[in-house]
PDB file of C-alpha atoms in Angstrom:
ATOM      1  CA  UNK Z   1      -4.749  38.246 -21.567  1.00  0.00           C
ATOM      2  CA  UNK Z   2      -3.032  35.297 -23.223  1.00  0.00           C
ATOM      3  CA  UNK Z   3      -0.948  34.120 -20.624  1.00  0.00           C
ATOM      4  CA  UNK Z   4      -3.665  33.966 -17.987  1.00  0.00           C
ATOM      5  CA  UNK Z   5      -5.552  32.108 -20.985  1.00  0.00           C
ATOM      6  CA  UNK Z   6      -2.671  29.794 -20.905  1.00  0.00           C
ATOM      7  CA  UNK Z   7      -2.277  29.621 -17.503  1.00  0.00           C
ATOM      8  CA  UNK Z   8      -5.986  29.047 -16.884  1.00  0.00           C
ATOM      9  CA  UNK Z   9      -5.915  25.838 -19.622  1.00  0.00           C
ATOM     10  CA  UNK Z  10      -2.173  24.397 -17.667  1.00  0.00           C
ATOM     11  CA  UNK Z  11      -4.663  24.010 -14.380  1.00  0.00           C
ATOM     12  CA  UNK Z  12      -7.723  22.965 -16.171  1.00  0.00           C
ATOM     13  CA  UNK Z  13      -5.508  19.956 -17.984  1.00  0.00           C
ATOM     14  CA  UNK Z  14      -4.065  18.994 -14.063  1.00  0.00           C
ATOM     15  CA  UNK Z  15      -7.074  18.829 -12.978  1.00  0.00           C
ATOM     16  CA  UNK Z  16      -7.952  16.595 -15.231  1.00  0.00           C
ATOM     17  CA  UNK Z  17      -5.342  14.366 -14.632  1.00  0.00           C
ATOM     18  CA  UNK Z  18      -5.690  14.037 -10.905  1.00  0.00           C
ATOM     19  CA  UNK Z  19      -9.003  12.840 -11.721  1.00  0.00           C
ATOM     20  CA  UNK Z  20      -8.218   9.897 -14.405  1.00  0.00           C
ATOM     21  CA  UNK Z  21      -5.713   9.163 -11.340  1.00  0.00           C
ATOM     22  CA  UNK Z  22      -8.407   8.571  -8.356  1.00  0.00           C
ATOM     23  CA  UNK Z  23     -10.782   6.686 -11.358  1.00  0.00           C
ATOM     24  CA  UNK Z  24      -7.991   4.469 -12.600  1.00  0.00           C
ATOM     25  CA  UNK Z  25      -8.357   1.011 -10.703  1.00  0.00           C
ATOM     26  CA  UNK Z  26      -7.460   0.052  -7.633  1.00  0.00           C
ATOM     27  CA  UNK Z  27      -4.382  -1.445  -7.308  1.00  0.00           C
ATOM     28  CA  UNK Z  28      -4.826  -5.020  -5.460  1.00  0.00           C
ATOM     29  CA  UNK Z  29      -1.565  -7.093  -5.352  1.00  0.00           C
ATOM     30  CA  UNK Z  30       1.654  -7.050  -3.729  1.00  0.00           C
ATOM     31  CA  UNK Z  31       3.211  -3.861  -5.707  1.00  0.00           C
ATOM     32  CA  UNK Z  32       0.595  -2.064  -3.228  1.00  0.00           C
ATOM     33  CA  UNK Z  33       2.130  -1.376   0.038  1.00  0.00           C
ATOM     34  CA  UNK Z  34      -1.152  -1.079   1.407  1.00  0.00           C
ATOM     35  CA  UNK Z  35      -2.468  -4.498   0.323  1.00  0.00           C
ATOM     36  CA  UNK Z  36       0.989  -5.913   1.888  1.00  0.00           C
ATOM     37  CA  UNK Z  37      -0.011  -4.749   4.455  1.00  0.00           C
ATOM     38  CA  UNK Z  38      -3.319  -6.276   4.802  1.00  0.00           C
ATOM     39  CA  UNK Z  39      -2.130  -9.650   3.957  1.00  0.00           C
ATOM     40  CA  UNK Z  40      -0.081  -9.433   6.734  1.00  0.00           C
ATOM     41  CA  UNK Z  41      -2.173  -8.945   9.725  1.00  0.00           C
ATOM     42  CA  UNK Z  42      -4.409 -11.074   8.247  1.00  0.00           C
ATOM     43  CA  UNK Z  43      -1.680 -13.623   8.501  1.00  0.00           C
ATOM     44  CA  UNK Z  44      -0.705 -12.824  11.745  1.00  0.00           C
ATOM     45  CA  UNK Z  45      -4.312 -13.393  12.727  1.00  0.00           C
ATOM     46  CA  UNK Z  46      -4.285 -16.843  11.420  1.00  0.00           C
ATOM     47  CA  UNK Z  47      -1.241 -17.768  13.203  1.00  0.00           C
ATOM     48  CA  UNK Z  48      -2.517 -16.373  16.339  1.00  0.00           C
ATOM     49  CA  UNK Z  49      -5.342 -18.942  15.894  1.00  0.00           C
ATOM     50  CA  UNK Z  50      -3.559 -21.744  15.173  1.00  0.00           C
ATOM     51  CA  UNK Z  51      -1.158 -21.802  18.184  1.00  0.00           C
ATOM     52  CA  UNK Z  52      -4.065 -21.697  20.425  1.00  0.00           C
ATOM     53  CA  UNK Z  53      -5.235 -24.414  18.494  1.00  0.00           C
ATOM     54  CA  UNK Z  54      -2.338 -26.807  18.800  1.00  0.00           C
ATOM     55  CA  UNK Z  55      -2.297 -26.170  22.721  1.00  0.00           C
ATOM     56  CA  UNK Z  56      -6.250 -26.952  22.529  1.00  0.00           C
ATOM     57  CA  UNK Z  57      -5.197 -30.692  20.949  1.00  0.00           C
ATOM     58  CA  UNK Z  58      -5.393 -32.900  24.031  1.00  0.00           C
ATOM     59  CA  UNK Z  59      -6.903 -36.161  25.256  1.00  0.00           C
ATOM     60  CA  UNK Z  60     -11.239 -35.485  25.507  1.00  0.00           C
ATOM     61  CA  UNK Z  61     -11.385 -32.424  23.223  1.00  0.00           C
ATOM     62  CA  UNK Z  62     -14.155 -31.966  20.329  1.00  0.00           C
ATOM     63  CA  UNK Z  63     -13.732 -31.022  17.140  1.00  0.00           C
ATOM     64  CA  UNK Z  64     -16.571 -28.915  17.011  1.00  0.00           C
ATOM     65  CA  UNK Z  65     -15.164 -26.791  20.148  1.00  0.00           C
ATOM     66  CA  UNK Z  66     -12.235 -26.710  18.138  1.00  0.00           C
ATOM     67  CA  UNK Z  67     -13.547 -25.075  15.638  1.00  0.00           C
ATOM     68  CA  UNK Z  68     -15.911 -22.780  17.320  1.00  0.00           C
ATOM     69  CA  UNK Z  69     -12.059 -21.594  19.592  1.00  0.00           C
ATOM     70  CA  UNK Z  70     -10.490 -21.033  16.524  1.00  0.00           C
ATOM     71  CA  UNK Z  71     -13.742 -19.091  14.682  1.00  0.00           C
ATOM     72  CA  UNK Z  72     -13.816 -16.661  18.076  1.00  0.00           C
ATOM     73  CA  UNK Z  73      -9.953 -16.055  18.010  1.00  0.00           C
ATOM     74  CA  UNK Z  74      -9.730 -14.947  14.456  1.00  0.00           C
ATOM     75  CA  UNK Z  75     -13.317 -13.234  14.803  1.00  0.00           C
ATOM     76  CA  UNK Z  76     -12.529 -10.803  18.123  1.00  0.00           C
ATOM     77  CA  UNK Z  77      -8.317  -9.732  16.559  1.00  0.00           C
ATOM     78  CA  UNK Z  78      -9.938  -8.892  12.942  1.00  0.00           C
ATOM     79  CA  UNK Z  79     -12.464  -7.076  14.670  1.00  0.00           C
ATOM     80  CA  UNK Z  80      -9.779  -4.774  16.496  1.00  0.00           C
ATOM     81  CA  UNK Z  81      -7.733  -4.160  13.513  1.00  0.00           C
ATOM     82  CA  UNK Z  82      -9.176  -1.073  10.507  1.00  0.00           C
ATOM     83  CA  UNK Z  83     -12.277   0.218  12.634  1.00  0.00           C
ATOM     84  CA  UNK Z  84     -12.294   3.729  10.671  1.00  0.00           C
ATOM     85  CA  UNK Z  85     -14.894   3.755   7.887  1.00  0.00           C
ATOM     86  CA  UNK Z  86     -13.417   4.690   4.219  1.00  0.00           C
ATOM     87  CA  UNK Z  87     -15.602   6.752   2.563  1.00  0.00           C
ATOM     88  CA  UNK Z  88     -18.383   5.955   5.150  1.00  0.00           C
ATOM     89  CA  UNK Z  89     -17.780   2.351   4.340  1.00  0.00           C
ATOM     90  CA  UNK Z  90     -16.355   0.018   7.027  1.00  0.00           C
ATOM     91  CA  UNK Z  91     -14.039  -2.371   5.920  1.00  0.00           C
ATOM     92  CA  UNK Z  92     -15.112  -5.983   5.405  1.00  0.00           C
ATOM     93  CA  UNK Z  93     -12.544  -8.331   7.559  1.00  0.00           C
ATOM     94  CA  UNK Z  94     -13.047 -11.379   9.328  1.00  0.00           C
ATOM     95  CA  UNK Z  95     -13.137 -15.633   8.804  1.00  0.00           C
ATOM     96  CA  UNK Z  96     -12.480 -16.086   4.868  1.00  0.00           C
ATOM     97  CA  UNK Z  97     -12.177 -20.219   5.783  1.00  0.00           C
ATOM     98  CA  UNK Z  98     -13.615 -22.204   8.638  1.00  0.00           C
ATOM     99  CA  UNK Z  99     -11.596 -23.522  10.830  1.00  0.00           C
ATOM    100  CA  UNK Z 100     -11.596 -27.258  10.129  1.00  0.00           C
ATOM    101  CA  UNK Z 101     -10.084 -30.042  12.060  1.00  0.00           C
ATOM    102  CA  UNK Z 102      -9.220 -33.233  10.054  1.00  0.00           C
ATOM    103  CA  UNK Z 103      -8.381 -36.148  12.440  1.00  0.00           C
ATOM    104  CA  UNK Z 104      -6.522 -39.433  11.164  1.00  0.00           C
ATOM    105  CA  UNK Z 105      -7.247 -40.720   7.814  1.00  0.00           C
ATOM    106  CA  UNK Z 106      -9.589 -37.737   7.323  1.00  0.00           C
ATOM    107  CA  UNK Z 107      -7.457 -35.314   4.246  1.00  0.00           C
ATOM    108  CA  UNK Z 108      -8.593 -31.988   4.911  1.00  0.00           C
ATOM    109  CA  UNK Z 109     -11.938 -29.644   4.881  1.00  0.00           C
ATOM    110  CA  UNK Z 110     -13.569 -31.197   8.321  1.00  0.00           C
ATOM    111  CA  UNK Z 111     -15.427 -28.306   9.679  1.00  0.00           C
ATOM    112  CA  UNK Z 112     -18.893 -30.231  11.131  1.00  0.00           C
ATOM    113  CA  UNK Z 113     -22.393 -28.490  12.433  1.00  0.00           C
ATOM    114  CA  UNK Z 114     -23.554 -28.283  15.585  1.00  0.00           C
ATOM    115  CA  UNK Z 115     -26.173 -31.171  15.289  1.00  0.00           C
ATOM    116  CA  UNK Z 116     -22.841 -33.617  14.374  1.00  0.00           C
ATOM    117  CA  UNK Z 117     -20.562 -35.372  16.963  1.00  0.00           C
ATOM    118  CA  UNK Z 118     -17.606 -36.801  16.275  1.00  0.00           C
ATOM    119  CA  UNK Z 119     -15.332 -38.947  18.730  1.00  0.00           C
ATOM    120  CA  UNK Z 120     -13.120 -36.518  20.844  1.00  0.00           C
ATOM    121  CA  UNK Z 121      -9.336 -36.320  20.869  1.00  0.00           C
ATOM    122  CA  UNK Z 122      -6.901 -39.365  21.965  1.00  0.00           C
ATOM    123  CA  UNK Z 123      -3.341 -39.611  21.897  1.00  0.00           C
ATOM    124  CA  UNK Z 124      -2.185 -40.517  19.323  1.00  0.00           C
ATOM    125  CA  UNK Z 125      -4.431 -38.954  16.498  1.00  0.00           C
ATOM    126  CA  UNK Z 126      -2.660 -36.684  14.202  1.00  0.00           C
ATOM    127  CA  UNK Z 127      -5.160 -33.521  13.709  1.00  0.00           C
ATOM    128  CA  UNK Z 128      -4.995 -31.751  11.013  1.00  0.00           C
ATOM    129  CA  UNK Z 129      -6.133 -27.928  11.181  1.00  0.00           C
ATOM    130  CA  UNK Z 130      -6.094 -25.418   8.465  1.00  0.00           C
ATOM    131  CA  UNK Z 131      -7.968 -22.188   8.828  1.00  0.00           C
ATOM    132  CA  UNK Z 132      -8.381 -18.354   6.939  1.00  0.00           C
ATOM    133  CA  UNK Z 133      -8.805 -14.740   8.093  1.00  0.00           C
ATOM    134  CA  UNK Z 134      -9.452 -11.677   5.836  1.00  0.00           C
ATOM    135  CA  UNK Z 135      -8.667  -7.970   5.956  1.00  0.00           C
ATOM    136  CA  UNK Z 136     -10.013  -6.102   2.916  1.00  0.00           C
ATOM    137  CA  UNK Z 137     -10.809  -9.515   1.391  1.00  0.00           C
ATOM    138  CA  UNK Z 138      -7.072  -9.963   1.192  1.00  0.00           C
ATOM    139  CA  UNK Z 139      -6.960 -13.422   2.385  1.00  0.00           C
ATOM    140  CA  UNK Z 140      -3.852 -15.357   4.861  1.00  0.00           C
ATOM    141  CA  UNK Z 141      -4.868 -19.172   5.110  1.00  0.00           C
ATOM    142  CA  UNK Z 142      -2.633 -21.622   7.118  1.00  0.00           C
ATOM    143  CA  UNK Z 143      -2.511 -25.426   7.957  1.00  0.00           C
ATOM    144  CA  UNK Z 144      -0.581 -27.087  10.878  1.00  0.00           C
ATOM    145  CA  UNK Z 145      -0.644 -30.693  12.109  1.00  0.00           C
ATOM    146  CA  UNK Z 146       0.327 -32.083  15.556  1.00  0.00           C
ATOM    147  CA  UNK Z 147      -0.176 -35.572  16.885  1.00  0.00           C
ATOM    148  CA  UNK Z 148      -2.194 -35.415  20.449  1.00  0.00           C
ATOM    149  CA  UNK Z 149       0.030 -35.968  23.493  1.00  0.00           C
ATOM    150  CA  UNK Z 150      -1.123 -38.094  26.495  1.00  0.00           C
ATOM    151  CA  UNK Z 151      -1.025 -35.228  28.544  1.00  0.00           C
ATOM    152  CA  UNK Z 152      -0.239 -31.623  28.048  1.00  0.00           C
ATOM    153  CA  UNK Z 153       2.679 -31.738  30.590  1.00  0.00           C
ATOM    154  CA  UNK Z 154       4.338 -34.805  28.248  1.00  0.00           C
ATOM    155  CA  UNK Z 155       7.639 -33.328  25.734  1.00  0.00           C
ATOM    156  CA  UNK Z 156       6.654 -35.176  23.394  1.00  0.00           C
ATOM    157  CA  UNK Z 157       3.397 -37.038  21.574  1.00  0.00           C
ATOM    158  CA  UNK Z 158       3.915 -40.725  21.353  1.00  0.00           C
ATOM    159  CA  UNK Z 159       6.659 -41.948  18.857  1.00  0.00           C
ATOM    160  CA  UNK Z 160       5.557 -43.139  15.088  1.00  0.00           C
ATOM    161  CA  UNK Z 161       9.008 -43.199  12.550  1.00  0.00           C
ATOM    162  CA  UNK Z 162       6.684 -43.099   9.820  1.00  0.00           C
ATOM    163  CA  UNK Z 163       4.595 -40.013  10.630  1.00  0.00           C
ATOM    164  CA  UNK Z 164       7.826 -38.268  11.863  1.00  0.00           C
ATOM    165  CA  UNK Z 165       8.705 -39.190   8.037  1.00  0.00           C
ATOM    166  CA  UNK Z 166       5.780 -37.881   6.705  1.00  0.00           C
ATOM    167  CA  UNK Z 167       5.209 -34.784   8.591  1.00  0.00           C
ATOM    168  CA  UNK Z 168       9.290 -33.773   8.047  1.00  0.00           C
ATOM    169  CA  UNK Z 169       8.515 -34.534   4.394  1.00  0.00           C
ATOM    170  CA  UNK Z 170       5.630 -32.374   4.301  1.00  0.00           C
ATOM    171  CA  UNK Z 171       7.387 -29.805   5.956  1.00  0.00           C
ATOM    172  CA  UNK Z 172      10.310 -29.690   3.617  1.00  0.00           C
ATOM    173  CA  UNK Z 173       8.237 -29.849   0.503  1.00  0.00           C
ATOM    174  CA  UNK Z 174       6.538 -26.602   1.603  1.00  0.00           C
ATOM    175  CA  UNK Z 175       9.875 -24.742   1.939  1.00  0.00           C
ATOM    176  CA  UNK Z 176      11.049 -26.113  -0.742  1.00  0.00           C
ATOM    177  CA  UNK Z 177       7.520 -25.389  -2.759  1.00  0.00           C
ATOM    178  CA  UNK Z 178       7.338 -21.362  -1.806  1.00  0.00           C
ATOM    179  CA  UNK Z 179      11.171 -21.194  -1.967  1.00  0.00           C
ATOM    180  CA  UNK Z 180      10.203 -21.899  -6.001  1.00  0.00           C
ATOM    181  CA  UNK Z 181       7.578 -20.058  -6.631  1.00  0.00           C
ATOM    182  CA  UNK Z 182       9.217 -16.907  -8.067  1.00  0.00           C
ATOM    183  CA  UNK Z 183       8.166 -14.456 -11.269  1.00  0.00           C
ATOM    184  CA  UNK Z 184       8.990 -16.444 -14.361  1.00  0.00           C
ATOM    185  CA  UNK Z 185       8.787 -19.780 -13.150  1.00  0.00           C
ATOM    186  CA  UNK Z 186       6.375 -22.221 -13.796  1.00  0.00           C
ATOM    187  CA  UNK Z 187       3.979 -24.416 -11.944  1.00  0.00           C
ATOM    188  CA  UNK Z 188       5.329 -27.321 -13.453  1.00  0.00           C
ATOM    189  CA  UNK Z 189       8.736 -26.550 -11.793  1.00  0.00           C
ATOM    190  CA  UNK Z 190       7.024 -26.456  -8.194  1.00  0.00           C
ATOM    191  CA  UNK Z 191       5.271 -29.765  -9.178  1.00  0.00           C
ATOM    192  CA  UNK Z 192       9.107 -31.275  -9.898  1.00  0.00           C
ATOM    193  CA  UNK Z 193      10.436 -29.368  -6.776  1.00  0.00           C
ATOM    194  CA  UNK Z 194       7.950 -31.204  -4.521  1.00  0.00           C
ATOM    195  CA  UNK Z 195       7.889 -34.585  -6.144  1.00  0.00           C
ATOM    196  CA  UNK Z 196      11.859 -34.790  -5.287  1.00  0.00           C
ATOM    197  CA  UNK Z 197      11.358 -34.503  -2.088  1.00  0.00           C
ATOM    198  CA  UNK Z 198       8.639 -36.743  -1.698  1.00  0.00           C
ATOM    199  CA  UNK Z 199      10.530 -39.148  -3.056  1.00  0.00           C
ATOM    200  CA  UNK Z 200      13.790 -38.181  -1.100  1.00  0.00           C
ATOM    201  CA  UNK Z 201      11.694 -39.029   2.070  1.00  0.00           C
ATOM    202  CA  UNK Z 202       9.601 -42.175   0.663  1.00  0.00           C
ATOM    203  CA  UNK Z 203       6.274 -40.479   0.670  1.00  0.00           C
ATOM    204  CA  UNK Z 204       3.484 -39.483  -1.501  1.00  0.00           C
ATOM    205  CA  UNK Z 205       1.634 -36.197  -2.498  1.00  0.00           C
ATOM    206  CA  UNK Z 206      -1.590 -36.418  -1.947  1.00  0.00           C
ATOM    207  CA  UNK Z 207      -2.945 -35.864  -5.655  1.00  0.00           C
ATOM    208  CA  UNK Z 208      -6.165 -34.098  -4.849  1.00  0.00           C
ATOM    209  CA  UNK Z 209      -4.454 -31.511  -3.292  1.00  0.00           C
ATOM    210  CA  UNK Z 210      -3.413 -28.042  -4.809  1.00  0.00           C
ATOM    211  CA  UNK Z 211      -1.636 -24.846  -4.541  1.00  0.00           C
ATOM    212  CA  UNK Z 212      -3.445 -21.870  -5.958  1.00  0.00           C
ATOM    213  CA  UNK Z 213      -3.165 -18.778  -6.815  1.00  0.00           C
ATOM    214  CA  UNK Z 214      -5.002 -15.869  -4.983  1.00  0.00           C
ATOM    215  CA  UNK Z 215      -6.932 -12.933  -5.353  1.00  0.00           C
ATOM    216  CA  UNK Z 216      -9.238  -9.915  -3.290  1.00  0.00           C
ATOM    217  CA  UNK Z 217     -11.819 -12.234  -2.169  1.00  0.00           C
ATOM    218  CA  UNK Z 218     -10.554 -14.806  -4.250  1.00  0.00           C
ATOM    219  CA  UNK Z 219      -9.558 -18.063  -2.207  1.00  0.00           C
ATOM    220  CA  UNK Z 220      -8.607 -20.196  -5.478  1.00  0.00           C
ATOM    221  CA  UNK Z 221      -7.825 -18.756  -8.315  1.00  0.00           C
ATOM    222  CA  UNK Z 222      -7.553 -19.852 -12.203  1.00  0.00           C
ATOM    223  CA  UNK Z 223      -3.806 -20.566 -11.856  1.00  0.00           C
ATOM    224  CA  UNK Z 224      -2.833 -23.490  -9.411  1.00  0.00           C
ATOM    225  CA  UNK Z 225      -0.130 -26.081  -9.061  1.00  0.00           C
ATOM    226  CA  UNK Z 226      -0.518 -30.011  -8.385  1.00  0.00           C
ATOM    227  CA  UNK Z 227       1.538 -31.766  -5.862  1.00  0.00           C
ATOM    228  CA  UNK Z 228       2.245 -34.801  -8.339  1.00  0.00           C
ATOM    229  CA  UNK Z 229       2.011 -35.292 -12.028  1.00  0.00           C
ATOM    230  CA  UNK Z 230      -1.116 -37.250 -13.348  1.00  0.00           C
ATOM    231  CA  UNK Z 231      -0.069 -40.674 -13.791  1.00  0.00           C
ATOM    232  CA  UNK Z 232      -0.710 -41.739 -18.058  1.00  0.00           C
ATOM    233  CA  UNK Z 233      -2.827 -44.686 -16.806  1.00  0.00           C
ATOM    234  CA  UNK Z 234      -5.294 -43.023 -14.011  1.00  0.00           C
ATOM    235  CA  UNK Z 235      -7.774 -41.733 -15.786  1.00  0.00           C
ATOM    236  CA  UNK Z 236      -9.182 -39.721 -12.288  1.00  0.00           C
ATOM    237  CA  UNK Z 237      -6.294 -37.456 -12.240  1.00  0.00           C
ATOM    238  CA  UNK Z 238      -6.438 -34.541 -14.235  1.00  0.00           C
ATOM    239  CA  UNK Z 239      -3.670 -32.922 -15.283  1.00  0.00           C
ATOM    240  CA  UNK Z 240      -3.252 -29.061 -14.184  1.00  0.00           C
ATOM    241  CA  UNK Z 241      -2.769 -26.496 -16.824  1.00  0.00           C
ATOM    242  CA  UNK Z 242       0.541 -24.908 -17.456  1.00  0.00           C
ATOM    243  CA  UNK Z 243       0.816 -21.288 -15.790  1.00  0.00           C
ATOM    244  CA  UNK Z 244       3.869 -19.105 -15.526  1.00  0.00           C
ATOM    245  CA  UNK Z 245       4.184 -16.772 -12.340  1.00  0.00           C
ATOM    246  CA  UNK Z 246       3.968 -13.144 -12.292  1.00  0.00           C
ATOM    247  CA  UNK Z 247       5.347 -10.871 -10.029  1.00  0.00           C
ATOM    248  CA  UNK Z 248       3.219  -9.131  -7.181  1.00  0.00           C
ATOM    249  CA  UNK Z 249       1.180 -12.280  -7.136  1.00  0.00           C
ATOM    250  CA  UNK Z 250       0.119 -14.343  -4.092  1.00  0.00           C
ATOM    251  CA  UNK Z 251      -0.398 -18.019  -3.614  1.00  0.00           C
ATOM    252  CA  UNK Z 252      -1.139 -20.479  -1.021  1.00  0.00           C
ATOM    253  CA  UNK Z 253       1.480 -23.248  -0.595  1.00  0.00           C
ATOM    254  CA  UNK Z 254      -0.872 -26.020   0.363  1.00  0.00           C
ATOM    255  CA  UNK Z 255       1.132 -29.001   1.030  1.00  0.00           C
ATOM    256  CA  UNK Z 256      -0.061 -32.872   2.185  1.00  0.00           C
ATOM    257  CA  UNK Z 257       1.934 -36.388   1.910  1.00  0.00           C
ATOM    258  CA  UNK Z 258       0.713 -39.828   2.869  1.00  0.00           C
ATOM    259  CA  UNK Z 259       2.899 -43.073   3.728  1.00  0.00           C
ATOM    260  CA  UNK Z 260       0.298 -44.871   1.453  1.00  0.00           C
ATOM    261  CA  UNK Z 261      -0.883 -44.594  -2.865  1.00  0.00           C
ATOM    262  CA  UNK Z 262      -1.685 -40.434  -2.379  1.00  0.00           C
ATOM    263  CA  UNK Z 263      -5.125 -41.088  -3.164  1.00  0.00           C
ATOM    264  CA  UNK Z 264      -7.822 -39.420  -1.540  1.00  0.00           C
ATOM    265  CA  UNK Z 265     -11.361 -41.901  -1.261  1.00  0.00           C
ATOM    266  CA  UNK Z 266     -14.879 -40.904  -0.348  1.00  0.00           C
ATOM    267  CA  UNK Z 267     -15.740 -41.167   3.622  1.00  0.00           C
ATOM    268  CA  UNK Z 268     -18.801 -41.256   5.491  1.00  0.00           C
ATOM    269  CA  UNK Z 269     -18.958 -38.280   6.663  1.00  0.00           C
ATOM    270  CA  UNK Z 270     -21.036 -35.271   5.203  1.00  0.00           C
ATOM    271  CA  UNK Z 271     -18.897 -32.630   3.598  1.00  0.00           C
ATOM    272  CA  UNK Z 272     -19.723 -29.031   4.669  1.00  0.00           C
ATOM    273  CA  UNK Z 273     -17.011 -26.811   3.489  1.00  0.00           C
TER     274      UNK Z 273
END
């Protein structure tokens, strides 16, 4: 009788194990394959969007059609993607940021309502368009400009050496930005990283703007990264808290320069994101 006691208490005690296993928490960052995953198509959902987008930049369009093209892309490819319910649950996916399309001197965030018109597309105007999709609630955000052509069929959108500057420099800085953002680092050294090119090119980082960390559902998260040091004597800036990086973590490289003082100023318009 004692070794079927013995045997008896071996598959009682792996029992219990299997079951701290399926309670322990869920695993949700990158050392999940699964999550990986998720990020993934969410990003290729984004980027999906935003191609149509730049071809939808021409003379005569509106922003708010814009916006509403970009919503129904992401919208009808997350709703093809994870249509078996887990544990009779369906999973959540979809927009996780409006698409919003920032024309001229306008920073970022311009997403208007229905009942607001705005001046359509010329040639010329440098739109801005930044935009997030969701699978899980693991999030994929993404940001693109492009400068209106006067007509589809042109090569090229009319010349301007100091946009080219500041676009290029914008571009670099966001290479160089996730290039640096690597377990043990700090925020501080992406901060440095981007201020060297900025200044390589003539530019400035717009000092509103930041890179943050991010979570399940979590768009910005505690630990984020400023384009450009506070300057001593501008009381307005605040200065970013020091964070090292960990590994498995995500973040958004969210880049933006400007040919003029980096300084972001109140507008007329109504903010709705």
């Amino acid at each position: 009788m004692a070794p079927a006691d013995e045997e008896n208490n071996e598959e009682v005690e792996e029992e219990e194990e299997d079951e701290d296993v399926e309670e322990g928490e869920e695993v949700t960052d990158l050392s999940n394959s699964d999550v990986c995953t998720k990020y993934q198509e969410a990003a290729k959902i984004v980027n999906l969007a935003l191609e149509g987008l730049v071809t939808q930049c021409i003379p005569g369009a509106k922003v708010l059609d814009l916006c509403e093209f970009g919503t129904k892309v992401m919208e009808a490819a997350a709703a093809k993607l994870y249509t078996k319910k887990v544990n009779g649950k369906a999973i959540d996916r979809g927009i996780a940021f409006p698409v919003c399309i920032s024309v001229n001197n306008i920073v970022c965030n311009f997403s208007p309502l229905e009942t607001e018109e705005t001046e359509p597309l010329k040639a010329g105007d440098v739109v801005k368009m930044d935009l997030g999709c969701h699978i899980d609630g693991y999030i994929a955000v993404a940001a693109h400009t492009c400068v209106v052509k006067e007509s589809p069929d042109d090569a090229e959108p009319p010349k301007d050496e100091e946009l080219s500057k500041c676009a290029v420099a914008a571009y670099n800085a966001m290479l160089v930005a996730a290039a640096s953002i690597s377990a043990g680092k700090t925020n501080t050294d992406v901060t440095k990283a981007v201020d060297r090119v900025a200044k390589a090119y003539g530019v400035t980082p717009i000092s509103s703007v930041r890179m943050h960390q991010m979570k399940r559902y979590v768009l910005d998260g505690v630990k984020e990264v400023a384009l450009k040091e506070p300057m001593p004597d501008d009381p307005e800036e605040e200065k970013v808290p020091d964070c090292t990086f960990e590994q498995a973590e995500v973040y958004a490289v969210d880049v933006a320069m400007s040919t003029g003082d980096g300084k972001a100023r109140p507008g007329t318009l109504r903010t709705t994101v």
